[in-house]
Coordinates of N, CA and C in Angstrom, one line a residue:
Chain I
X1 N 109.3 100.6 89.5 CA 108.4 101.0 88.4 C 107.2 101.7 89.0
X2 N 107.1 103.0 88.8 CA 106.2 103.8 89.5 C 104.8 103.6 88.9
X3 N 103.8 103.6 89.8 CA 102.4 103.5 89.3 C 101.9 104.9 89.1
X4 N 100.6 105.1 89.2 CA 100.0 106.4 89.1 C 100.1 107.2 90.4
X5 N 100.6 108.3 90.3 CA 100.9 109.1 91.5 C 99.9 110.3 91.6
X6 N 99.3 110.4 92.7 CA 98.3 111.6 92.9 C 98.7 112.4 94.1
X7 N 98.7 113.7 94.0 CA 98.9 114.6 95.1 C 97.9 115.7 95.1
X8 N 97.6 116.2 96.3 CA 97.9 115.7 97.6 C 97.0 114.5 97.9
X9 N 97.3 113.8 99.0 CA 96.4 112.7 99.4 C 95.2 113.2 100.0
X10 N 95.3 114.3 100.7 CA 94.1 114.9 101.3 C 94.1 116.4 101.1
X11 N 92.9 117.0 100.9 CA 92.8 118.4 100.7 C 91.5 118.9 101.4
X12 N 91.7 120.0 102.1 CA 90.5 120.6 102.8 C 90.4 122.0 102.3
X13 N 89.3 122.4 101.8 CA 89.1 123.7 101.2 C 87.8 124.3 101.8
X14 N 87.8 125.6 101.8 CA 86.6 126.4 102.2 C 85.8 126.5 100.9
X15 N 84.5 126.6 101.1 CA 83.6 126.8 100.0 C 84.0 128.1 99.2
X16 N 84.1 127.9 97.9 CA 84.4 129.1 97.0 C 85.9 129.1 96.6
X17 N 86.7 128.3 97.3 CA 88.1 128.3 96.9 C 88.4 127.6 95.6
X18 N 89.6 127.7 95.1 CA 90.1 127.0 94.0 C 91.1 126.0 94.4
X19 N 90.9 124.8 94.0 CA 91.9 123.7 94.3 C 92.3 123.0 93.1
X20 N 93.6 122.6 93.1 CA 94.1 121.9 92.0 C 94.7 120.5 92.4
X21 N 94.2 119.5 91.8 CA 94.7 118.2 92.1 C 95.6 117.7 91.0
X22 N 96.6 116.9 91.4 CA 97.7 116.6 90.4 C 97.7 115.1 90.2
X23 N 98.2 114.7 89.0 CA 98.3 113.3 88.7 C 99.5 113.1 87.7
X24 N 100.3 112.0 88.0 CA 101.3 111.6 87.1 C 101.0 110.2 86.7
X25 N 100.7 109.9 85.4 CA 100.3 108.6 85.0 C 101.5 107.7 85.0
X26 N 101.2 106.4 84.8 CA 102.3 105.4 84.6 C 103.1 105.9 83.4
X27 N 104.4 105.8 83.5 CA 105.3 106.2 82.4 C 105.0 105.4 81.1
X28 N 104.8 106.1 80.0 CA 104.5 105.4 78.8 C 103.0 105.2 78.4
X29 N 102.2 105.4 79.5 CA 100.7 105.3 79.2 C 100.2 106.5 78.5
X30 N 99.3 106.3 77.5 CA 98.8 107.5 76.8 C 97.4 107.8 77.0
X31 N 96.7 107.0 77.8 CA 95.3 107.3 78.2 C 95.3 107.7 79.7
X32 N 94.6 108.8 80.0 CA 94.4 109.2 81.4 C 93.0 109.6 81.7
X33 N 92.6 109.1 82.8 CA 91.2 109.3 83.2 C 91.1 110.0 84.6
X34 N 90.2 110.9 84.8 CA 89.9 111.4 86.1 C 88.5 111.0 86.5
X35 N 88.4 110.4 87.7 CA 87.1 110.0 88.2 C 86.8 110.6 89.6
X36 N 85.5 110.7 89.9 CA 85.1 111.1 91.2 C 84.4 109.9 91.9
X37 N 84.7 109.6 93.1 CA 84.1 108.5 93.8 C 83.4 109.0 95.0
X38 N 82.1 108.7 95.0 CA 81.3 109.0 96.2 C 80.5 107.7 96.6
X39 N 80.1 107.6 97.8 CA 79.3 106.4 98.2 C 78.0 106.3 97.5
X40 N 77.4 107.4 97.2 CA 76.1 107.4 96.6 C 76.2 107.2 95.1
X41 N 77.0 107.9 94.4 CA 77.1 107.8 92.9 C 78.1 106.8 92.4
X42 N 79.0 106.3 93.3 CA 80.0 105.4 92.9 C 81.1 106.2 92.1
X43 N 81.6 105.5 91.1 CA 82.7 106.2 90.3 C 82.1 106.9 89.1
X44 N 82.4 108.2 89.0 CA 81.8 109.0 87.9 C 83.0 109.5 87.1
X45 N 82.9 109.4 85.7 CA 84.0 109.9 84.9 C 83.9 111.4 84.8
X46 N 85.0 112.0 85.0 CA 85.1 113.5 84.9 C 85.8 113.9 83.6
X47 N 86.9 113.3 83.3 CA 87.6 113.6 82.0 C 88.4 112.4 81.5
X48 N 88.7 112.4 80.2 CA 89.5 111.4 79.6 C 90.4 112.0 78.6
X49 N 91.7 111.7 78.7 CA 92.6 112.2 77.7 C 93.2 111.0 76.9
X50 N 93.4 111.2 75.7 CA 94.2 110.3 74.9 C 95.3 111.0 74.2
X51 N 96.5 110.6 74.5 CA 97.7 111.3 74.0 C 97.6 112.8 74.2
X52 N 97.2 113.2 75.4 CA 97.1 114.6 75.8 C 95.9 115.3 75.2
X53 N 95.2 114.7 74.4 CA 94.0 115.4 73.8 C 92.8 115.1 74.6
X54 N 92.0 116.1 75.0 CA 90.8 115.9 75.8 C 89.7 115.2 74.9
X55 N 89.3 114.0 75.3 CA 88.3 113.3 74.6 C 86.9 113.3 75.2
X56 N 86.9 113.5 76.5 CA 85.7 113.6 77.3 C 85.8 114.7 78.3
X57 N 84.9 115.6 78.3 CA 85.1 116.8 79.1 C 84.2 116.8 80.3
X58 N 83.5 115.7 80.6 CA 82.8 115.6 81.9 C 81.4 115.9 81.9
X59 N 80.8 116.3 80.8 CA 79.3 116.6 80.8 C 78.9 117.5 81.9
X60 N 78.2 116.9 82.9 CA 77.6 117.7 84.0 C 78.7 118.4 84.8
X61 N 79.9 118.0 84.7 CA 80.9 118.6 85.5 C 81.6 119.7 84.9
X62 N 81.2 120.1 83.7 CA 82.0 121.0 82.9 C 82.2 122.4 83.5
X63 N 81.1 122.9 84.2 CA 81.1 124.3 84.6 C 82.2 124.6 85.6
X64 N 82.4 123.8 86.6 CA 83.4 124.2 87.6 C 84.7 123.3 87.6
X65 N 84.6 122.3 86.8 CA 85.8 121.3 86.8 C 86.5 121.4 85.4
X66 N 87.8 121.6 85.6 CA 88.6 121.6 84.3 C 89.9 120.8 84.5
X67 N 90.0 119.8 83.6 CA 91.2 119.0 83.6 C 92.1 119.4 82.5
X68 N 93.4 119.3 82.7 CA 94.3 119.7 81.7 C 95.5 118.6 81.7
X69 N 96.1 118.4 80.6 CA 97.2 117.6 80.5 C 98.3 118.3 79.8
X70 N 99.2 118.9 80.6 CA 100.2 119.8 80.0 C 101.3 119.1 79.3
X71 N 101.6 117.8 79.7 CA 102.5 117.0 79.0 C 102.1 115.5 79.2
X72 N 102.7 114.6 78.6 CA 102.3 113.2 78.7 C 102.5 112.6 80.1
X73 N 103.2 113.3 80.9 CA 103.4 112.7 82.3 C 102.8 113.5 83.4
X74 N 101.9 114.4 83.1 CA 101.4 115.3 84.2 C 100.0 115.8 83.8
X75 N 99.1 115.7 84.7 CA 97.7 116.2 84.5 C 97.2 116.9 85.8
X76 N 96.4 117.9 85.6 CA 95.8 118.6 86.7 C 94.3 118.6 86.6
X77 N 93.6 118.6 87.7 CA 92.2 118.8 87.8 C 91.9 120.0 88.7
X78 N 91.3 121.0 88.1 CA 91.0 122.2 88.8 C 89.5 122.3 89.1
X79 N 89.2 122.6 90.4 CA 87.8 122.8 90.7 C 87.7 124.2 91.2
X80 N 86.8 125.0 90.5 CA 86.7 126.4 90.8 C 85.3 126.9 90.5
X81 N 84.6 127.5 91.4 CA 84.9 127.5 92.9 C 84.4 126.2 93.5
X82 N 85.0 125.7 94.6 CA 84.5 124.5 95.2 C 83.2 124.7 96.0
X83 N 82.5 123.6 96.1 CA 81.2 123.6 96.8 C 81.3 122.4 97.7
X84 N 80.5 122.4 98.8 CA 80.5 121.3 99.8 C 80.2 119.9 99.1
X85 N 79.3 120.0 98.1 CA 78.9 118.7 97.4 C 80.1 118.1 96.6
X86 N 81.2 118.9 96.4 CA 82.3 118.3 95.7 C 83.2 117.4 96.6
X87 N 82.8 117.3 97.9 CA 83.6 116.5 98.8 C 83.5 115.0 98.3
X88 N 84.6 114.4 98.0 CA 84.7 113.1 97.5 C 86.1 112.7 97.4
X89 N 86.3 111.5 96.9 CA 87.7 111.0 96.5 C 87.8 111.2 95.0
X90 N 88.9 111.8 94.6 CA 89.1 112.0 93.2 C 90.3 111.1 92.8
X91 N 89.9 110.3 91.8 CA 90.9 109.2 91.3 C 91.4 109.5 89.9
X92 N 92.6 109.3 89.7 CA 93.3 109.4 88.4 C 93.7 108.0 88.0
X93 N 93.5 107.6 86.7 CA 93.9 106.3 86.2 C 94.5 106.5 84.9
X94 N 95.4 105.5 84.5 CA 96.0 105.6 83.2 C 96.0 104.2 82.6
X95 N 96.1 104.1 81.3 CA 96.3 102.8 80.6 C 97.1 103.1 79.4
X96 N 97.6 102.0 78.8 CA 98.4 102.2 77.6 C 97.6 102.4 76.4
X97 N 96.6 101.5 76.2 CA 95.7 101.6 75.1 C 94.3 101.4 75.6
X98 N 93.4 102.4 75.4 CA 92.1 102.4 76.1 C 91.3 101.1 75.9
X99 N 91.4 100.6 74.7 CA 90.5 99.5 74.4 C 91.0 98.1 74.8
X100 N 92.3 98.0 75.2 CA 92.8 96.7 75.4 C 93.7 96.5 76.6
X101 N 93.8 97.6 77.4 CA 94.8 97.5 78.5 C 94.2 97.8 79.8
X102 N 94.9 97.2 80.8 CA 94.4 97.4 82.2 C 94.5 98.8 82.6
X103 N 93.5 99.2 83.4 CA 93.5 100.6 84.0 C 94.3 100.5 85.3
X104 N 95.2 101.4 85.5 CA 95.9 101.5 86.8 C 95.5 102.8 87.5
X105 N 95.1 102.6 88.8 CA 94.6 103.8 89.5 C 95.6 104.3 90.5
X106 N 95.6 105.6 90.7 CA 96.3 106.2 91.8 C 95.6 106.0 93.1
X107 N 96.2 106.4 94.2 CA 95.6 106.3 95.5 C 94.5 107.3 95.8
X108 N 94.4 108.3 94.9 CA 93.3 109.2 95.1 C 93.6 110.4 96.0
X109 N 92.8 111.5 95.8 CA 92.9 112.6 96.7 C 91.5 112.8 97.3
X110 N 91.5 112.7 98.7 CA 90.3 112.9 99.4 C 90.1 114.4 99.6
X111 N 89.0 114.9 99.0 CA 88.7 116.4 99.1 C 87.6 116.6 100.0
X112 N 87.8 117.5 101.0 CA 86.7 117.9 101.9 C 86.5 119.4 101.7
X113 N 85.3 119.8 101.4 CA 84.9 121.2 101.2 C 84.0 121.6 102.3
X114 N 84.4 122.6 103.1 CA 83.7 123.0 104.3 C 82.6 124.1 104.0
Chain J
X1 N 71.4 103.8 79.5 CA 72.8 103.8 79.3 C 73.4 102.4 79.7
X2 N 74.7 102.3 79.5 CA 75.4 101.1 79.9 C 75.3 100.9 81.4
X3 N 75.0 99.7 81.9 CA 75.0 99.5 83.3 C 75.6 98.2 83.7
X4 N 76.1 98.2 84.9 CA 76.7 97.0 85.5 C 76.0 96.8 86.8
X5 N 75.5 95.6 86.9 CA 74.8 95.2 88.2 C 75.8 94.2 88.9
X6 N 76.2 94.6 90.0 CA 77.2 93.8 90.8 C 76.5 93.2 92.0
X7 N 76.7 91.9 92.3 CA 76.1 91.3 93.4 C 77.1 90.2 94.0
X8 N 76.9 89.9 95.3 CA 76.0 90.7 96.3 C 76.7 92.0 96.6
X9 N 75.9 92.8 97.3 CA 76.5 94.1 97.7 C 77.3 93.9 99.0
X10 N 77.0 92.9 99.7 CA 77.9 92.6 100.9 C 77.9 91.1 101.1
X11 N 79.1 90.6 101.6 CA 79.3 89.2 101.7 C 80.1 88.9 103.0
X12 N 79.7 88.0 103.8 CA 80.5 87.6 105.0 C 80.9 86.1 104.8
X13 N 82.2 85.9 105.0 CA 82.7 84.5 104.8 C 83.6 84.2 106.1
X14 N 83.6 82.9 106.4 CA 84.5 82.4 107.4 C 85.8 82.1 106.7
X15 N 86.9 82.2 107.5 CA 88.2 81.8 106.9 C 88.1 80.4 106.4
X16 N 88.7 80.2 105.2 CA 88.8 78.9 104.6 C 87.6 78.5 103.7
X17 N 86.6 79.4 103.7 CA 85.4 79.1 102.8 C 85.6 79.9 101.5
X18 N 84.6 79.8 100.7 CA 84.7 80.5 99.4 C 83.4 81.0 98.9
X19 N 83.4 81.8 97.9 CA 82.1 82.3 97.3 C 82.5 82.9 96.0
X20 N 81.4 83.5 95.3 CA 81.6 84.1 94.1 C 80.9 85.4 94.0
X21 N 81.5 86.4 93.4 CA 80.9 87.7 93.1 C 80.5 87.7 91.6
X22 N 79.5 88.5 91.3 CA 79.1 88.5 89.9 C 78.7 89.9 89.4
X23 N 79.0 90.1 88.2 CA 78.6 91.3 87.5 C 77.9 91.0 86.3
X24 N 76.7 91.5 86.1 CA 75.9 91.4 84.9 C 75.9 92.7 84.2
X25 N 76.0 92.6 82.9 CA 76.0 93.8 82.0 C 74.8 93.9 81.2
X26 N 74.3 95.1 81.0 CA 73.1 95.3 80.2 C 73.4 95.3 78.7
X27 N 74.7 95.4 78.4 CA 75.0 95.4 77.0 C 76.4 94.7 76.8
X28 N 76.7 94.4 75.6 CA 78.0 93.7 75.3 C 79.2 94.6 75.7
X29 N 80.0 94.1 76.5 CA 81.2 94.8 76.9 C 82.5 94.1 76.3
X30 N 83.5 94.9 76.1 CA 84.7 94.4 75.4 C 85.7 93.7 76.4
X31 N 85.6 94.2 77.6 CA 86.5 93.6 78.6 C 86.0 93.9 80.0
X32 N 86.5 93.2 81.0 CA 86.2 93.5 82.3 C 87.4 93.5 83.2
X33 N 87.4 94.4 84.2 CA 88.5 94.4 85.1 C 88.0 94.3 86.5
X34 N 88.7 93.6 87.4 CA 88.3 93.4 88.8 C 89.3 94.1 89.7
X35 N 88.8 94.8 90.7 CA 89.7 95.6 91.6 C 89.3 95.2 93.0
X36 N 90.3 95.4 93.9 CA 90.0 95.4 95.3 C 90.5 96.7 95.9
X37 N 89.6 97.2 96.7 CA 90.0 98.5 97.4 C 90.6 98.1 98.7
X38 N 91.8 98.5 98.9 CA 92.5 98.1 100.1 C 92.2 99.1 101.3
X39 N 92.9 98.8 102.4 CA 92.5 99.6 103.6 C 92.9 101.0 103.5
X40 N 93.8 101.4 102.5 CA 94.2 102.7 102.3 C 93.3 103.4 101.3
X41 N 92.4 102.7 100.7 CA 91.5 103.3 99.7 C 92.0 103.1 98.3
X42 N 93.1 102.5 98.1 CA 93.6 102.3 96.7 C 92.9 101.2 96.0
X43 N 92.7 101.4 94.7 CA 92.1 100.3 93.9 C 93.3 99.5 93.3
X44 N 93.3 98.2 93.8 CA 94.3 97.3 93.4 C 93.8 96.4 92.2
X45 N 94.5 96.4 91.2 CA 94.1 95.5 90.0 C 94.2 94.0 90.5
X46 N 93.1 93.3 90.1 CA 93.1 91.8 90.3 C 93.2 91.1 89.0
X47 N 92.3 91.4 88.1 CA 92.3 90.8 86.8 C 91.8 91.7 85.7
X48 N 92.3 91.5 84.5 CA 91.8 92.1 83.3 C 91.5 91.0 82.3
X49 N 90.3 90.9 81.9 CA 89.9 89.9 80.9 C 89.2 90.4 79.7
X50 N 89.6 90.0 78.6 CA 88.8 90.3 77.4 C 87.9 89.1 77.0
X51 N 88.3 88.0 77.6 CA 87.5 86.7 77.4 C 88.0 85.6 78.3
X52 N 87.2 84.6 78.4 CA 87.7 83.4 79.1 C 87.9 83.6 80.6
X53 N 88.9 82.8 81.1 CA 89.1 82.8 82.6 C 90.6 83.1 82.9
X54 N 90.8 83.6 84.1 CA 92.1 83.8 84.6 C 92.2 83.4 86.1
X55 N 93.3 82.9 86.5 CA 93.4 82.5 87.9 C 94.7 83.0 88.5
X56 N 94.6 83.4 89.7 CA 95.8 83.9 90.4 C 95.6 83.5 91.9
X57 N 96.3 82.5 92.3 CA 96.3 82.1 93.6 C 94.9 81.6 94.0
X58 N 94.3 82.2 95.0 CA 93.0 81.8 95.4 C 91.8 82.5 94.7
X59 N 92.2 83.3 93.7 CA 91.2 84.0 93.0 C 91.1 83.5 91.6
X60 N 89.9 83.5 91.1 CA 89.7 83.1 89.7 C 88.5 83.9 89.1
X61 N 88.7 84.4 87.9 CA 87.7 85.2 87.3 C 87.4 84.7 85.9
X62 N 86.1 84.9 85.5 CA 85.7 84.5 84.2 C 84.9 85.7 83.6
X63 N 84.9 85.8 82.3 CA 84.2 86.8 81.6 C 83.6 86.2 80.3
X64 N 82.3 86.4 80.2 CA 81.6 85.9 79.0 C 80.9 87.1 78.4
X65 N 81.5 87.7 77.3 CA 80.9 88.9 76.7 C 79.6 88.6 76.1
X66 N 79.4 87.4 75.5 CA 78.2 87.1 74.8 C 77.0 87.0 75.8
X67 N 77.3 86.3 76.9 CA 76.3 86.1 78.0 C 76.2 87.3 78.9
X68 N 77.1 88.3 78.7 CA 77.0 89.5 79.5 C 77.2 89.4 81.0
X69 N 78.3 88.7 81.4 CA 78.5 88.6 82.8 C 80.0 88.3 83.1
X70 N 80.4 88.6 84.3 CA 81.7 88.2 84.7 C 81.6 87.8 86.2
X71 N 82.4 86.9 86.6 CA 82.5 86.4 88.0 C 83.8 86.5 88.6
X72 N 83.9 86.6 89.9 CA 85.1 86.5 90.6 C 84.9 85.5 91.7
X73 N 85.7 84.4 91.7 CA 85.6 83.4 92.7 C 86.7 83.5 93.7
X74 N 86.4 83.4 94.9 CA 87.4 83.5 96.0 C 87.3 82.1 96.7
X75 N 88.4 81.4 96.9 CA 88.4 80.2 97.6 C 89.4 80.3 98.8
X76 N 89.1 79.5 99.8 CA 90.0 79.5 101.0 C 90.2 80.9 101.5
X77 N 89.1 81.6 101.7 CA 89.2 83.0 102.1 C 90.1 83.3 103.3
X78 N 90.9 84.3 103.3 CA 91.7 84.7 104.4 C 91.3 86.1 104.9
X79 N 91.7 86.4 106.2 CA 91.3 87.6 106.8 C 91.7 88.8 105.9
X80 N 92.9 88.7 105.3 CA 93.4 89.9 104.5 C 92.6 90.1 103.2
X81 N 91.7 89.1 102.9 CA 90.9 89.3 101.7 C 89.7 90.3 101.9
X82 N 89.5 90.6 103.1 CA 88.4 91.6 103.4 C 88.7 92.9 102.7
X83 N 87.6 93.5 102.2 CA 87.7 94.7 101.5 C 86.5 94.9 100.6
X84 N 86.5 95.9 99.7 CA 85.5 96.1 98.8 C 86.0 95.8 97.4
X85 N 85.2 94.9 96.7 CA 85.6 94.5 95.3 C 84.7 95.1 94.3
X86 N 85.4 95.6 93.2 CA 84.6 96.2 92.2 C 84.9 95.5 90.8
X87 N 83.9 95.4 90.0 CA 84.2 95.1 88.6 C 84.0 96.4 87.8
X88 N 84.7 96.4 86.7 CA 84.6 97.6 85.8 C 84.7 97.1 84.4
X89 N 83.7 97.5 83.6 CA 83.6 96.9 82.3 C 83.9 98.0 81.2
X90 N 84.6 97.6 80.2 CA 85.0 98.4 79.1 C 83.9 98.3 78.1
X91 N 83.3 99.5 77.7 CA 82.4 99.5 76.6 C 83.1 99.5 75.3
X92 N 82.4 99.6 74.2 CA 83.0 99.6 72.9 C 83.9 100.8 72.7
X93 N 83.6 101.9 73.4 CA 84.4 103.1 73.2 C 85.5 103.1 74.3
X94 N 85.7 104.3 74.9 CA 86.7 104.5 75.9 C 86.1 104.4 77.3
X95 N 84.8 104.4 77.4 CA 84.2 104.5 78.7 C 84.4 103.2 79.5
X96 N 84.5 103.4 80.8 CA 84.6 102.3 81.8 C 83.4 102.5 82.7
X97 N 82.6 101.4 82.9 CA 81.5 101.5 83.7 C 81.7 100.6 84.9
X98 N 81.6 101.1 86.1 CA 81.9 100.4 87.3 C 80.6 99.8 88.0
X99 N 80.8 98.6 88.6 CA 79.8 98.1 89.5 C 79.8 98.9 90.8
X100 N 78.8 98.6 91.6 CA 78.6 99.4 92.8 C 79.4 98.8 94.0
X101 N 80.1 97.7 93.7 CA 81.0 97.1 94.7 C 80.4 96.1 95.6
X102 N 81.2 95.2 96.1 CA 80.8 94.1 97.0 C 81.7 94.3 98.3
X103 N 81.1 94.5 99.4 CA 81.9 94.6 100.7 C 82.1 93.2 101.3
X104 N 83.3 92.7 101.2 CA 83.6 91.3 101.7 C 84.2 91.4 103.1
X105 N 83.6 90.7 104.0 CA 84.2 90.6 105.4 C 84.5 89.1 105.7
X106 N 85.8 88.9 105.9 CA 86.2 87.5 106.2 C 86.5 87.5 107.7
X107 N 85.9 86.5 108.4 CA 86.0 86.5 109.9 C 86.6 85.1 110.3
X108 N 87.2 85.1 111.5 CA 87.9 83.8 111.9 C 86.9 82.7 112.1

């Protein structure tokens, strides 16, 4: 029974590059979240999808961050252009029903922007 | 905005002892989830509670929505319990608000 799968595990980018992070939610889950985790800010919500529809577009992250959910089993987070301050761990999580179910997290992608 | 205050920020225990972590909420939350971050950085689910208490082995959690808090009790701590523990509270909508984490170190 596969959990949330995130790839790659690690990504190193030069400032100004475009990077795409990938996430496969737990099969059958219809809610998907993207978070950014830093030591200073903790866990920050970037995007939230319900049944592939974007419900939360990240507020302050809108300009360079774009999350998409092409189908119910795959989502991407694009950062364009990357900046050194984007260095963080990016986490994807899914749940079956947002109001009543456990969140399952992937192992995350550690992004380093030079 | 909605906030979660998690305490303590760090905790040291000797093997075999126990303690409690706590999260206080500034508003009424619908549910709380507790996680442990393992050595690989993955967030491992411990408990999900919409009310009451749950127990699993040496861990026990309680959630009181009305009183706006949740606790995670660890008893008979083992070395492998070391790690960072987070609570995450579900607001009335879809948002999940995380505590700042508790770094637990269990020593022999």
